[in-house]
Tab-separated table of C-alpha atoms in Angstrom:
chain	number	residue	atom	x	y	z
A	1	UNK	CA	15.636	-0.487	-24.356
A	2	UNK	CA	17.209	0.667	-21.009
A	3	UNK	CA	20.508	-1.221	-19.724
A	4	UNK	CA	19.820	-2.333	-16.305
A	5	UNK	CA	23.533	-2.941	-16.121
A	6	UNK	CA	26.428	-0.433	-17.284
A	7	UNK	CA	28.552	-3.597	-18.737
A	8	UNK	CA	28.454	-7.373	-19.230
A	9	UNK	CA	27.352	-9.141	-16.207
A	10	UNK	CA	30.255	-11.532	-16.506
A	11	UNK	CA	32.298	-8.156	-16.607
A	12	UNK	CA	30.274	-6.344	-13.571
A	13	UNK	CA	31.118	-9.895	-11.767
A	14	UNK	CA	34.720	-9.428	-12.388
A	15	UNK	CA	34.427	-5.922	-11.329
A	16	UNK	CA	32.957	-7.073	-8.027
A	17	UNK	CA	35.529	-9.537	-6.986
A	18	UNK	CA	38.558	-6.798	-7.977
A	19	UNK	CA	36.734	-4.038	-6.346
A	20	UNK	CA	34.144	-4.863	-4.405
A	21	UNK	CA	31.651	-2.341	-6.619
A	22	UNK	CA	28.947	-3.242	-8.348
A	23	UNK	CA	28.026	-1.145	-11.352
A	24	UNK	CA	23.881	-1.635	-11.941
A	25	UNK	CA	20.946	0.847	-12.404
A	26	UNK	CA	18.808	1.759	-9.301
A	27	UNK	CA	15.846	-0.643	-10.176
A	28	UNK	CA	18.292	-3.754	-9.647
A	29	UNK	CA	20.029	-1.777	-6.884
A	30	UNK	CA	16.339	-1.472	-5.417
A	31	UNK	CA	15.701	-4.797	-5.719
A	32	UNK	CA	18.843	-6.348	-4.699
A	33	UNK	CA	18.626	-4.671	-1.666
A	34	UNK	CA	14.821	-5.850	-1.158
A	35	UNK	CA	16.177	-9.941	-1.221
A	36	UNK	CA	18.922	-9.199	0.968
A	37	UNK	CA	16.745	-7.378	3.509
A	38	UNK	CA	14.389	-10.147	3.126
A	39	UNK	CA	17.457	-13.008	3.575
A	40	UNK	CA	18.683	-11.179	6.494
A	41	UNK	CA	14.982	-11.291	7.810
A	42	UNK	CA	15.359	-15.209	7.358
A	43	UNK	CA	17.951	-15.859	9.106
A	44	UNK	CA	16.831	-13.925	12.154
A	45	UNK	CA	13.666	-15.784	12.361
A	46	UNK	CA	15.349	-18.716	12.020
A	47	UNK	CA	17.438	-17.707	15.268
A	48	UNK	CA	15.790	-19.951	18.433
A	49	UNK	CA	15.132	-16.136	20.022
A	50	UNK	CA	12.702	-16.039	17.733
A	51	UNK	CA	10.660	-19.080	17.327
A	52	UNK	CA	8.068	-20.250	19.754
A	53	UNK	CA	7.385	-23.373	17.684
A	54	UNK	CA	9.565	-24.942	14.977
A	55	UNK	CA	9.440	-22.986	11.706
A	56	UNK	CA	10.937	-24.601	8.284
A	57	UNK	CA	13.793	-21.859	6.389
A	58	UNK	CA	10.467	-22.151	3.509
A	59	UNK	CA	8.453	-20.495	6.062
A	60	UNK	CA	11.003	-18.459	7.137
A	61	UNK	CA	11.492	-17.145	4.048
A	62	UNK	CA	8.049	-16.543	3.139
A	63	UNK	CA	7.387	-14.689	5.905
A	64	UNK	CA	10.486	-12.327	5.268
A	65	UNK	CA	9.341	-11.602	2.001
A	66	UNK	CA	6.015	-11.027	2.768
A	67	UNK	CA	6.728	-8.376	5.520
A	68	UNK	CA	9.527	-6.592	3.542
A	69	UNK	CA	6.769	-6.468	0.789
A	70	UNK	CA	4.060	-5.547	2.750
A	71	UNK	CA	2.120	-8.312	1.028
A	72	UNK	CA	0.124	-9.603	4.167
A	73	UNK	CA	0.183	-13.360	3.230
A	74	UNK	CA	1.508	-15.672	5.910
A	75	UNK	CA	2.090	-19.849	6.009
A	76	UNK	CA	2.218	-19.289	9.992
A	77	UNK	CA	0.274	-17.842	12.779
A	78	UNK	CA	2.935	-15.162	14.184
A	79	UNK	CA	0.856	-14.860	17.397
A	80	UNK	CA	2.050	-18.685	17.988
A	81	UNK	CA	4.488	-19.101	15.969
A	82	UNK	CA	6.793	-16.848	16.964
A	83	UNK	CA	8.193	-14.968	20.136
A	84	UNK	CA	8.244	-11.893	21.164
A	85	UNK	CA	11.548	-11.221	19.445
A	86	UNK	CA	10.357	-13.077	16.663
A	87	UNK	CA	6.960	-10.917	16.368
A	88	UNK	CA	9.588	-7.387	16.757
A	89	UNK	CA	11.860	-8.625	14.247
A	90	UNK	CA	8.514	-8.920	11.669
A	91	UNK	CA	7.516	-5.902	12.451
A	92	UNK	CA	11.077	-4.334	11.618
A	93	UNK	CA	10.309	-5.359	8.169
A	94	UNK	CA	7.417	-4.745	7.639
A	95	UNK	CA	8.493	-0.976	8.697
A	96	UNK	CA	11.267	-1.118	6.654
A	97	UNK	CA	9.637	-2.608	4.089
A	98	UNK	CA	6.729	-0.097	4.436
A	99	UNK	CA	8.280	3.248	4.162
A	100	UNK	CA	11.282	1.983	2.373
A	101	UNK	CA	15.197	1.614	3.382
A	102	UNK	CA	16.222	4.104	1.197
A	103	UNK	CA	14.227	6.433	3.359
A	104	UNK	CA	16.367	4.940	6.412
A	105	UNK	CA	19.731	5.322	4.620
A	106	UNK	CA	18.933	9.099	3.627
A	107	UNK	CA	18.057	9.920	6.970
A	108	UNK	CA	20.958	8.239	8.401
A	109	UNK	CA	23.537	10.843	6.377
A	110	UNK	CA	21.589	13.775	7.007
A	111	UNK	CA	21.627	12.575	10.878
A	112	UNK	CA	25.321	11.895	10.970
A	113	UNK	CA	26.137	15.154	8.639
A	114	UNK	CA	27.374	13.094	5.427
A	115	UNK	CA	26.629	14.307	2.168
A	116	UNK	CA	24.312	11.843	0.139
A	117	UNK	CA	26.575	10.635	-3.196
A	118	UNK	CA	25.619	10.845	-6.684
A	119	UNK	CA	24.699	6.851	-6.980
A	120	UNK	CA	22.625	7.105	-3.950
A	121	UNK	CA	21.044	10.130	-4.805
A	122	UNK	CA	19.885	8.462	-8.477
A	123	UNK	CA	18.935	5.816	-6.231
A	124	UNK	CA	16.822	7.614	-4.285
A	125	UNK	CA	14.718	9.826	-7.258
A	126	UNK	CA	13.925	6.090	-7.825
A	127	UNK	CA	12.665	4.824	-4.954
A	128	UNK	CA	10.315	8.127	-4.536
A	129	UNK	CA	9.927	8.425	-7.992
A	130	UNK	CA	10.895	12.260	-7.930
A	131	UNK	CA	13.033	14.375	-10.219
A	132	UNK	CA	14.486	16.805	-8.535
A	133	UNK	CA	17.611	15.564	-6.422
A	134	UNK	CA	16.868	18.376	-3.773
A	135	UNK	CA	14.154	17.390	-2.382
A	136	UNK	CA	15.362	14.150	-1.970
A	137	UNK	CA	16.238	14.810	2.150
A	138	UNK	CA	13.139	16.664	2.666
A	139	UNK	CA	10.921	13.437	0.826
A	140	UNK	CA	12.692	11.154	2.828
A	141	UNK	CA	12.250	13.697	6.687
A	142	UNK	CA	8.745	14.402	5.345
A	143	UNK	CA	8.386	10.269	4.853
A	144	UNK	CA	9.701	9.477	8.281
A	145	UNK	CA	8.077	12.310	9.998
A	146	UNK	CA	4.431	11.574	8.958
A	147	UNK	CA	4.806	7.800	9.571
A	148	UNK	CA	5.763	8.514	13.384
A	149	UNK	CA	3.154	10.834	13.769
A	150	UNK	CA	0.336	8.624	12.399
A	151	UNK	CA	1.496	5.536	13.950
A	152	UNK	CA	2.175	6.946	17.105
A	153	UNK	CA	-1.351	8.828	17.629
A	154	UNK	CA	-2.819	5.129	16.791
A	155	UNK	CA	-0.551	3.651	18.884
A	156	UNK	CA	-2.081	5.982	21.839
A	157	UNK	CA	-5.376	4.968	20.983
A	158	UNK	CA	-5.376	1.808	20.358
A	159	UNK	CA	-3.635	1.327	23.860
A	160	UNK	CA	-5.707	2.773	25.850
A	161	UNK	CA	-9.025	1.222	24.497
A	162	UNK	CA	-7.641	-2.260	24.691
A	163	UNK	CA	-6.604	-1.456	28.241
A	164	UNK	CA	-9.967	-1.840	29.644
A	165	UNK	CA	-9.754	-5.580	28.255
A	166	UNK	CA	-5.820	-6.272	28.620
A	167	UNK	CA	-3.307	-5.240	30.939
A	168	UNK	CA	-1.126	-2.232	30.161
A	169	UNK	CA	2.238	-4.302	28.381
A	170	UNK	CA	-0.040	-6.803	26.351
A	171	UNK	CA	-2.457	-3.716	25.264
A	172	UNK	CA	0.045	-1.318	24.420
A	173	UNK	CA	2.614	-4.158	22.047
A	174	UNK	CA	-0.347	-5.039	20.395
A	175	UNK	CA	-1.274	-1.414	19.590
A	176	UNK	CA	2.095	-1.118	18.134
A	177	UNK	CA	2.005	-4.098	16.257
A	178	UNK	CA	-1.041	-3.526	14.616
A	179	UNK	CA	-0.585	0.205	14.352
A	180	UNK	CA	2.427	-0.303	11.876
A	181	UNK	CA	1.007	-3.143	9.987
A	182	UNK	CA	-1.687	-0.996	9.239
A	183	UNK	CA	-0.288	1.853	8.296
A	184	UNK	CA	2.055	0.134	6.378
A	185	UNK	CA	-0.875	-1.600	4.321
A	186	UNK	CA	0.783	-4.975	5.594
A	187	UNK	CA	-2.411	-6.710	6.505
A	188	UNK	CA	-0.165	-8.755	9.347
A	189	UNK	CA	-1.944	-9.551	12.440
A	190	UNK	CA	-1.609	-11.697	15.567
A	191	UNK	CA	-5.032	-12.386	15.865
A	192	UNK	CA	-6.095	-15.555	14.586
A	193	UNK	CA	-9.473	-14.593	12.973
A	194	UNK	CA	-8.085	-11.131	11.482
A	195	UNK	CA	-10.049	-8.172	12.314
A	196	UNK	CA	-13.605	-10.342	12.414
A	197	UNK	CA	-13.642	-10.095	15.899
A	198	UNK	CA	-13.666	-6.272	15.969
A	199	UNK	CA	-16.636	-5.763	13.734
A	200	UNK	CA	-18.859	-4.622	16.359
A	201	UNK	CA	-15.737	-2.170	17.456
A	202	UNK	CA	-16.141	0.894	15.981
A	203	UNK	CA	-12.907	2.560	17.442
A	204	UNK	CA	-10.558	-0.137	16.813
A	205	UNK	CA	-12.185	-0.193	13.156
A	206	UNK	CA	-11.977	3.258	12.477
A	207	UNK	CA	-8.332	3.860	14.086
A	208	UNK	CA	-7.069	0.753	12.122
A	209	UNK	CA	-8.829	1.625	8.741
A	210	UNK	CA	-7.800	4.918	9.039
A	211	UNK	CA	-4.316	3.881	9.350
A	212	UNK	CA	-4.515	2.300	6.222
A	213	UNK	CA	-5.883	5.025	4.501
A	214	UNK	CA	-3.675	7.161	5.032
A	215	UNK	CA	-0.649	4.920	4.273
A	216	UNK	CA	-2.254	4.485	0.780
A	217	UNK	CA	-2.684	8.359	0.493
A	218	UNK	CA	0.688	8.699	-0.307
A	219	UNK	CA	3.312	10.764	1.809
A	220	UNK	CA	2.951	13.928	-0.889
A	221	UNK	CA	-0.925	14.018	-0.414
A	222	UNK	CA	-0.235	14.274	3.419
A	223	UNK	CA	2.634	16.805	3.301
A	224	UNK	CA	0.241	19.032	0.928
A	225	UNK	CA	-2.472	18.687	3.235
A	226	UNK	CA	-0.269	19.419	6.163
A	227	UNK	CA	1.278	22.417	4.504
A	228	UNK	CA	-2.128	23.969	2.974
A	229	UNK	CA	-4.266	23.294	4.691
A	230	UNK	CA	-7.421	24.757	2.595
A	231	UNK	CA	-9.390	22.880	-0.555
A	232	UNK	CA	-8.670	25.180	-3.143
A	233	UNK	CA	-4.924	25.758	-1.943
A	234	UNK	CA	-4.245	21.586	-2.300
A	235	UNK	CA	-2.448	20.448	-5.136
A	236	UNK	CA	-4.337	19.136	-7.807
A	237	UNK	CA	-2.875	15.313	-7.790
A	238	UNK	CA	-4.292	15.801	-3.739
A	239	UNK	CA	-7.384	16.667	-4.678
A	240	UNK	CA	-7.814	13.904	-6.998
A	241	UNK	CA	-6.474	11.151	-4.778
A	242	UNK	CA	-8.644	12.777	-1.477
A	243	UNK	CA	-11.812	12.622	-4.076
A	244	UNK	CA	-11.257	9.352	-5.609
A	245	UNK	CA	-10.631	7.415	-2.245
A	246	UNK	CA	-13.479	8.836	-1.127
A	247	UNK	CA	-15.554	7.521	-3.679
A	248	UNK	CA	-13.935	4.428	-4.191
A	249	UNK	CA	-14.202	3.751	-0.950
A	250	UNK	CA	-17.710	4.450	-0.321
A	251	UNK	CA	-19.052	2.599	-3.743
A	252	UNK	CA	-16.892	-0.116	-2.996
A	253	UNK	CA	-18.678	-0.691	1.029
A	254	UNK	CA	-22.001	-0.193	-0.698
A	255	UNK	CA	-22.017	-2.307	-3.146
A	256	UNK	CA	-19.963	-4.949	-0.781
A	257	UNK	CA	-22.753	-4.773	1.739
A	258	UNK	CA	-25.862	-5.047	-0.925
A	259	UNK	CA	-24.233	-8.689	-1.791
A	260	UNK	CA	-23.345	-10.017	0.886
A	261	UNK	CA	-26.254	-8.570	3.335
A	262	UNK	CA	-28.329	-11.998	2.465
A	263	UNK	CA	-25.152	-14.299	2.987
A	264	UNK	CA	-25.449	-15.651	6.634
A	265	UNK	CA	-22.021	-17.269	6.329
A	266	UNK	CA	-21.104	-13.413	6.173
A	267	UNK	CA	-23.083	-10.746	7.449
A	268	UNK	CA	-26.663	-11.418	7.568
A	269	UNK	CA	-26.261	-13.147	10.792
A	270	UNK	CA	-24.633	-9.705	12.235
A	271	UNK	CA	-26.813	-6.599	13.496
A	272	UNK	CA	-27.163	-3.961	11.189
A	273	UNK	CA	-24.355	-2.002	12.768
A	274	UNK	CA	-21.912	-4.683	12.802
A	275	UNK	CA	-22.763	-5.506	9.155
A	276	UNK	CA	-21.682	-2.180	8.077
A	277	UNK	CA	-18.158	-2.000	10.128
A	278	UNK	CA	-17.538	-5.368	8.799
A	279	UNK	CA	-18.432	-4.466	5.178
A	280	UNK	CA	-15.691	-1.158	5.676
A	281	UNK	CA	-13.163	-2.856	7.129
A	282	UNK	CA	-13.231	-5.543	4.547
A	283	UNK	CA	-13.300	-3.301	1.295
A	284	UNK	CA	-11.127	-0.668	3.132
A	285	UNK	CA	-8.274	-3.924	4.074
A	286	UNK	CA	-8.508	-4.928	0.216
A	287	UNK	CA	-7.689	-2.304	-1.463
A	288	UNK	CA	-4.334	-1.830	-0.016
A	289	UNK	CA	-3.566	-4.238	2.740
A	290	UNK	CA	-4.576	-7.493	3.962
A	291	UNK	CA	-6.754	-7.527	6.738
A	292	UNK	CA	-9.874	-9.478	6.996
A	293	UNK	CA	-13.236	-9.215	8.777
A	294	UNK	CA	-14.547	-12.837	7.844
A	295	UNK	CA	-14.002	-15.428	5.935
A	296	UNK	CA	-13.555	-14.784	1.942
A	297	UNK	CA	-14.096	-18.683	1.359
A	298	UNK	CA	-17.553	-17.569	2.656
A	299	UNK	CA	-18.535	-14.743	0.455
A	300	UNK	CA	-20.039	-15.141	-3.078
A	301	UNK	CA	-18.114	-14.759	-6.189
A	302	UNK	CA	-18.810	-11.473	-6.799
A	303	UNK	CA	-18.127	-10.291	-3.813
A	304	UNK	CA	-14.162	-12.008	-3.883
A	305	UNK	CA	-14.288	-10.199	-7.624
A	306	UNK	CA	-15.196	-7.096	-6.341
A	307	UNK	CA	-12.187	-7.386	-3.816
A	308	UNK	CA	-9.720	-8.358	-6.500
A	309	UNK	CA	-10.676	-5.700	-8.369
A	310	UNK	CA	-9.744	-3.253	-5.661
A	311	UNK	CA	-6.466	-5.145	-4.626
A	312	UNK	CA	-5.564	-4.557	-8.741
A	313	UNK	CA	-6.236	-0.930	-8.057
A	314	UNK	CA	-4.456	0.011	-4.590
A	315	UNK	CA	-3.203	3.095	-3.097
A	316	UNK	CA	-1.874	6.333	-4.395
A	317	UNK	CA	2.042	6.978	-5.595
A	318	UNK	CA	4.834	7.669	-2.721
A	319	UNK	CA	2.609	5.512	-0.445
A	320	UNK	CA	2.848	2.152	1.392
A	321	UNK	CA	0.026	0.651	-0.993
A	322	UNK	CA	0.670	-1.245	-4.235
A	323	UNK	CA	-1.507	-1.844	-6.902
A	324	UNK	CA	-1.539	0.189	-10.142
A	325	UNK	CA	-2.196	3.253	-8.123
A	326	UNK	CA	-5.342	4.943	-7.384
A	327	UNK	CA	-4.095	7.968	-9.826
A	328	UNK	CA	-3.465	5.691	-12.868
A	329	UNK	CA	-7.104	4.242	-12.623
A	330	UNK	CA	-8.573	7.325	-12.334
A	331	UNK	CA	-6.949	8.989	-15.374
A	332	UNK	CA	-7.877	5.580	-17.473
A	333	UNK	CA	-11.497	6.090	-16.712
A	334	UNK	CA	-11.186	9.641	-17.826
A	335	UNK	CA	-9.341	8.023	-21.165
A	336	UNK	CA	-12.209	5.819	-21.396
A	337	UNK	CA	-14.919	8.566	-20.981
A	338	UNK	CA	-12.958	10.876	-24.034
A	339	UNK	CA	-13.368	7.906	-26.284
A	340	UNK	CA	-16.670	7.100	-25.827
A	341	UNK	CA	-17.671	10.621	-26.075
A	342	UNK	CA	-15.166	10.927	-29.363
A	343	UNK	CA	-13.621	13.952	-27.546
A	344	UNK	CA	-9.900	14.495	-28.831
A	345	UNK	CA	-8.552	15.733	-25.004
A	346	UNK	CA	-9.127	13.808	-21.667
A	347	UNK	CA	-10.305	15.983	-19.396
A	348	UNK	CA	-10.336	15.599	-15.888
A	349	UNK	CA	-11.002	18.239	-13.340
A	350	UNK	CA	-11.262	20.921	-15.740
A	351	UNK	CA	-7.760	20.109	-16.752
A	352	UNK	CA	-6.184	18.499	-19.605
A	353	UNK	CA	-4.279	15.638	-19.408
A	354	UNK	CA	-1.509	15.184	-21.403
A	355	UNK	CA	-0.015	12.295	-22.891
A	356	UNK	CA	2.404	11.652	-20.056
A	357	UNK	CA	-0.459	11.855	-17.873
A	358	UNK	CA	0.493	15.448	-16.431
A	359	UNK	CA	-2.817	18.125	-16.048
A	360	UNK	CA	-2.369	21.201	-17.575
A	361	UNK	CA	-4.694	23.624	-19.400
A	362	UNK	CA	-6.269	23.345	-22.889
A	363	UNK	CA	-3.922	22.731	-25.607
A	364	UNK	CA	-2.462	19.650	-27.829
A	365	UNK	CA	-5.148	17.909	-29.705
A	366	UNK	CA	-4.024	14.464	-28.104
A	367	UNK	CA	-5.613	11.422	-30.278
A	368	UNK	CA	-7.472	9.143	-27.535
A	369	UNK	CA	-8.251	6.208	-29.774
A	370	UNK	CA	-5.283	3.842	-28.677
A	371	UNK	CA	-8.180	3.975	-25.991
A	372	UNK	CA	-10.706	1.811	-27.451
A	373	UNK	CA	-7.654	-1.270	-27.917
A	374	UNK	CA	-8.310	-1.973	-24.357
A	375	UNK	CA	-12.149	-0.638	-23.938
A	376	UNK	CA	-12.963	-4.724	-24.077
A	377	UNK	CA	-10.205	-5.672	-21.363
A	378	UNK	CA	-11.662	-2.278	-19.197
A	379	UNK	CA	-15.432	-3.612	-19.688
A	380	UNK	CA	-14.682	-7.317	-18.574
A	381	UNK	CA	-14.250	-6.636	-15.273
A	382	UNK	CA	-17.859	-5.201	-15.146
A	383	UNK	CA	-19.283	-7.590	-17.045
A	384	UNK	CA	-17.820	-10.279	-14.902
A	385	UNK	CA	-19.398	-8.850	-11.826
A	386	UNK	CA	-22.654	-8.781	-13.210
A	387	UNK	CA	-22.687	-12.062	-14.709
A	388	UNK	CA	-21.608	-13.470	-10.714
A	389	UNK	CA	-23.955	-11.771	-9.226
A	390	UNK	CA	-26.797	-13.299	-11.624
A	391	UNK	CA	-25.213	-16.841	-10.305
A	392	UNK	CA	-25.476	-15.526	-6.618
């Protein structure tokens, strides 16, 4: 079993106080460095800057934690709640939080000409789960670089269509606030009903949803695509992750609208139009961030089951999204598929997938049947779906 510290932890304390070091493994480096971004976040939105109504240090905190984690759940309206400071300091996390510090600090040496030192450099491979400490600068430029680009292109957009409605300032801060909380899959808005007033908008839906697509891509699908540029150039993982959000996507909005097309607390009450921007928006938000387009008290079971299920599935690796990752799911439904077929391999894409989950060609005769342990855990989800929508 891994160590996640080097020595005792009454030891490493010791070590601390004598010389200020603290000798731990990158995933408690990571995630020290998460709670003290997220204290830090506390205690500036604690600061009377940056409240425009009293807020307790509970909902302080919360509110840290859920921007630095991109989580989208909030115990106050941030629209009223806070100021404008307030509302910038949020979004600093949630940016932060979004495309990761480490990503900051790597791009801070390389800007200021320092050389990036071994601990850092470990620290990095695990925060973009790479392996090769080379590309470690060009992950974390390629990281930084797409995240301007898309944010800023949305930010354009967004600005000038809510400019017919809003003056210039007002249009343009909420373009950027909702530009970065989208791509950054953080669901955080300063609307008070969520995206439900924009289902009849198809630019502010697509612009937004499209933000949070591409945030749960993951930055190596985008670099690929950048770099290639052709289908049968991509990388294979990009291919998988283009094809499976597709589909995902669009099974996920069809069989969302079939249920809740009847539900006039939802969207049988909207034109047909309307029905289907709300219907994207909403299955688009769940998978990877936390947007809404009506109320979820509202829908029917199934329906809030069918969103769960995406929200347990997420976005793709090296991405803003959580989840278990888009790629994991897909290679557990091929798993599934080579046991029920008795096949020895899993085969996916005309490739092989080997035990550690890497495609290659033909070879190993890799036993699938630790498979069929879970096949029952796999097949409740379905059968839970189908059993709610007899109720509804």
């Amino acid at each position: 079993m891994p160590r996640l510290f080097t020595v005792h932890p009454l030891q490493a304390y010791r070590r601390v106080r004598r010389t200020g070091q603290l000798h731990a493994s990158p995933p408690v480096v990571l995630a020290g460095s998460f709670f003290i971004l997220t204290l830090l976040g506390m205690l500036l939105l604690l600061l009377p800057a940056a409240q425009a109504q009293p807020i307790s240090i509970f909902q302080a905190l919360f509110t840290a934690a859920s921007a630095v984690t991109v989580t989208g759940l909030m115990v106050i309206d941030p629209a009223q709640a806070l100021t404008p400071f307030g509302q910038g300091i949020l979004l600093a996390l949630v940016q932060i939080g979004g495309i990761g510090f480490v990503t900051f600090a790597i791009i801070a040496s390389v800007t200021l000409g320092k050389r990036v030192s071994l601990k850092y450099q470990a620290l990095a491979l695990e925060a973009f789960n790479q392996t090769s400490v080379a590309r470690i600068r060009q992950t974390a430029l390629t990281v930084l670089k797409f995240s301007l680009i898309i944010e800023g292109v949305a930010i354009v957009i967004l600005t000038l269509w809510w400019w017919r409605h809003n003056n210039l300032h007002d249009a343009f801060l909420m373009a950027v606030f909702h530009a970065i909380s989208a791509f950054n899959n953080a669901g955080i808005t300063l609307f008070s009903d969520s995206l439900s007033g924009f289902v009849g908008d198809p630019v502010t839906t697509f612009v937004l949803t499209g933000c949070i697509i591409l945030g749960g891509l993951g930055f190596s699908v985008l670099a690929d695509i950048y770099h290639k540029r052709a289908w049968k150039t991509l990388a294979y993982y990009t291919r998988l992750m283009l094809i499976g959000t597709l589909v995902l996507n669009l099974c996920a909005l069809t069989l969302f609208w079939l249920i809740e097309s009847r539900n006039p607390a939802t969207l049988a009450h909207l034109p047909l139009p309307s029905q289907g921007l709300a219907s994207w928006i909403q299955v688009v938000a769940a998978r990877t961030a936390g947007f809404a387009a009506m109320d979820v008290d509202l829908m029917h079971d199934s329906s809030r089951f069918l969103l769960v299920a995406l929200m347990f599935i997420g976005g793709g690796s090296l991405s803003t999204a959580s989840g278990i990752k888009l790629g994991t799911f897909i290679i557990l439904l091929a798993v599934m598929r080579a046991y029920i077929l008795q096949r020895k391999e899993v085969v996916l894409m005309n490739r092989t997938i080997t035990p550690r989950g890497h495609p290659q060609g033909p070879g190993p005769d890799d036993d699938v049947r630790p498979a069929g342990v879970h096949w029952h855990f796999y097949c409740q989800p379905v059968r839970t779906v189908a059993i709610s929508l007899g109720h509804d």
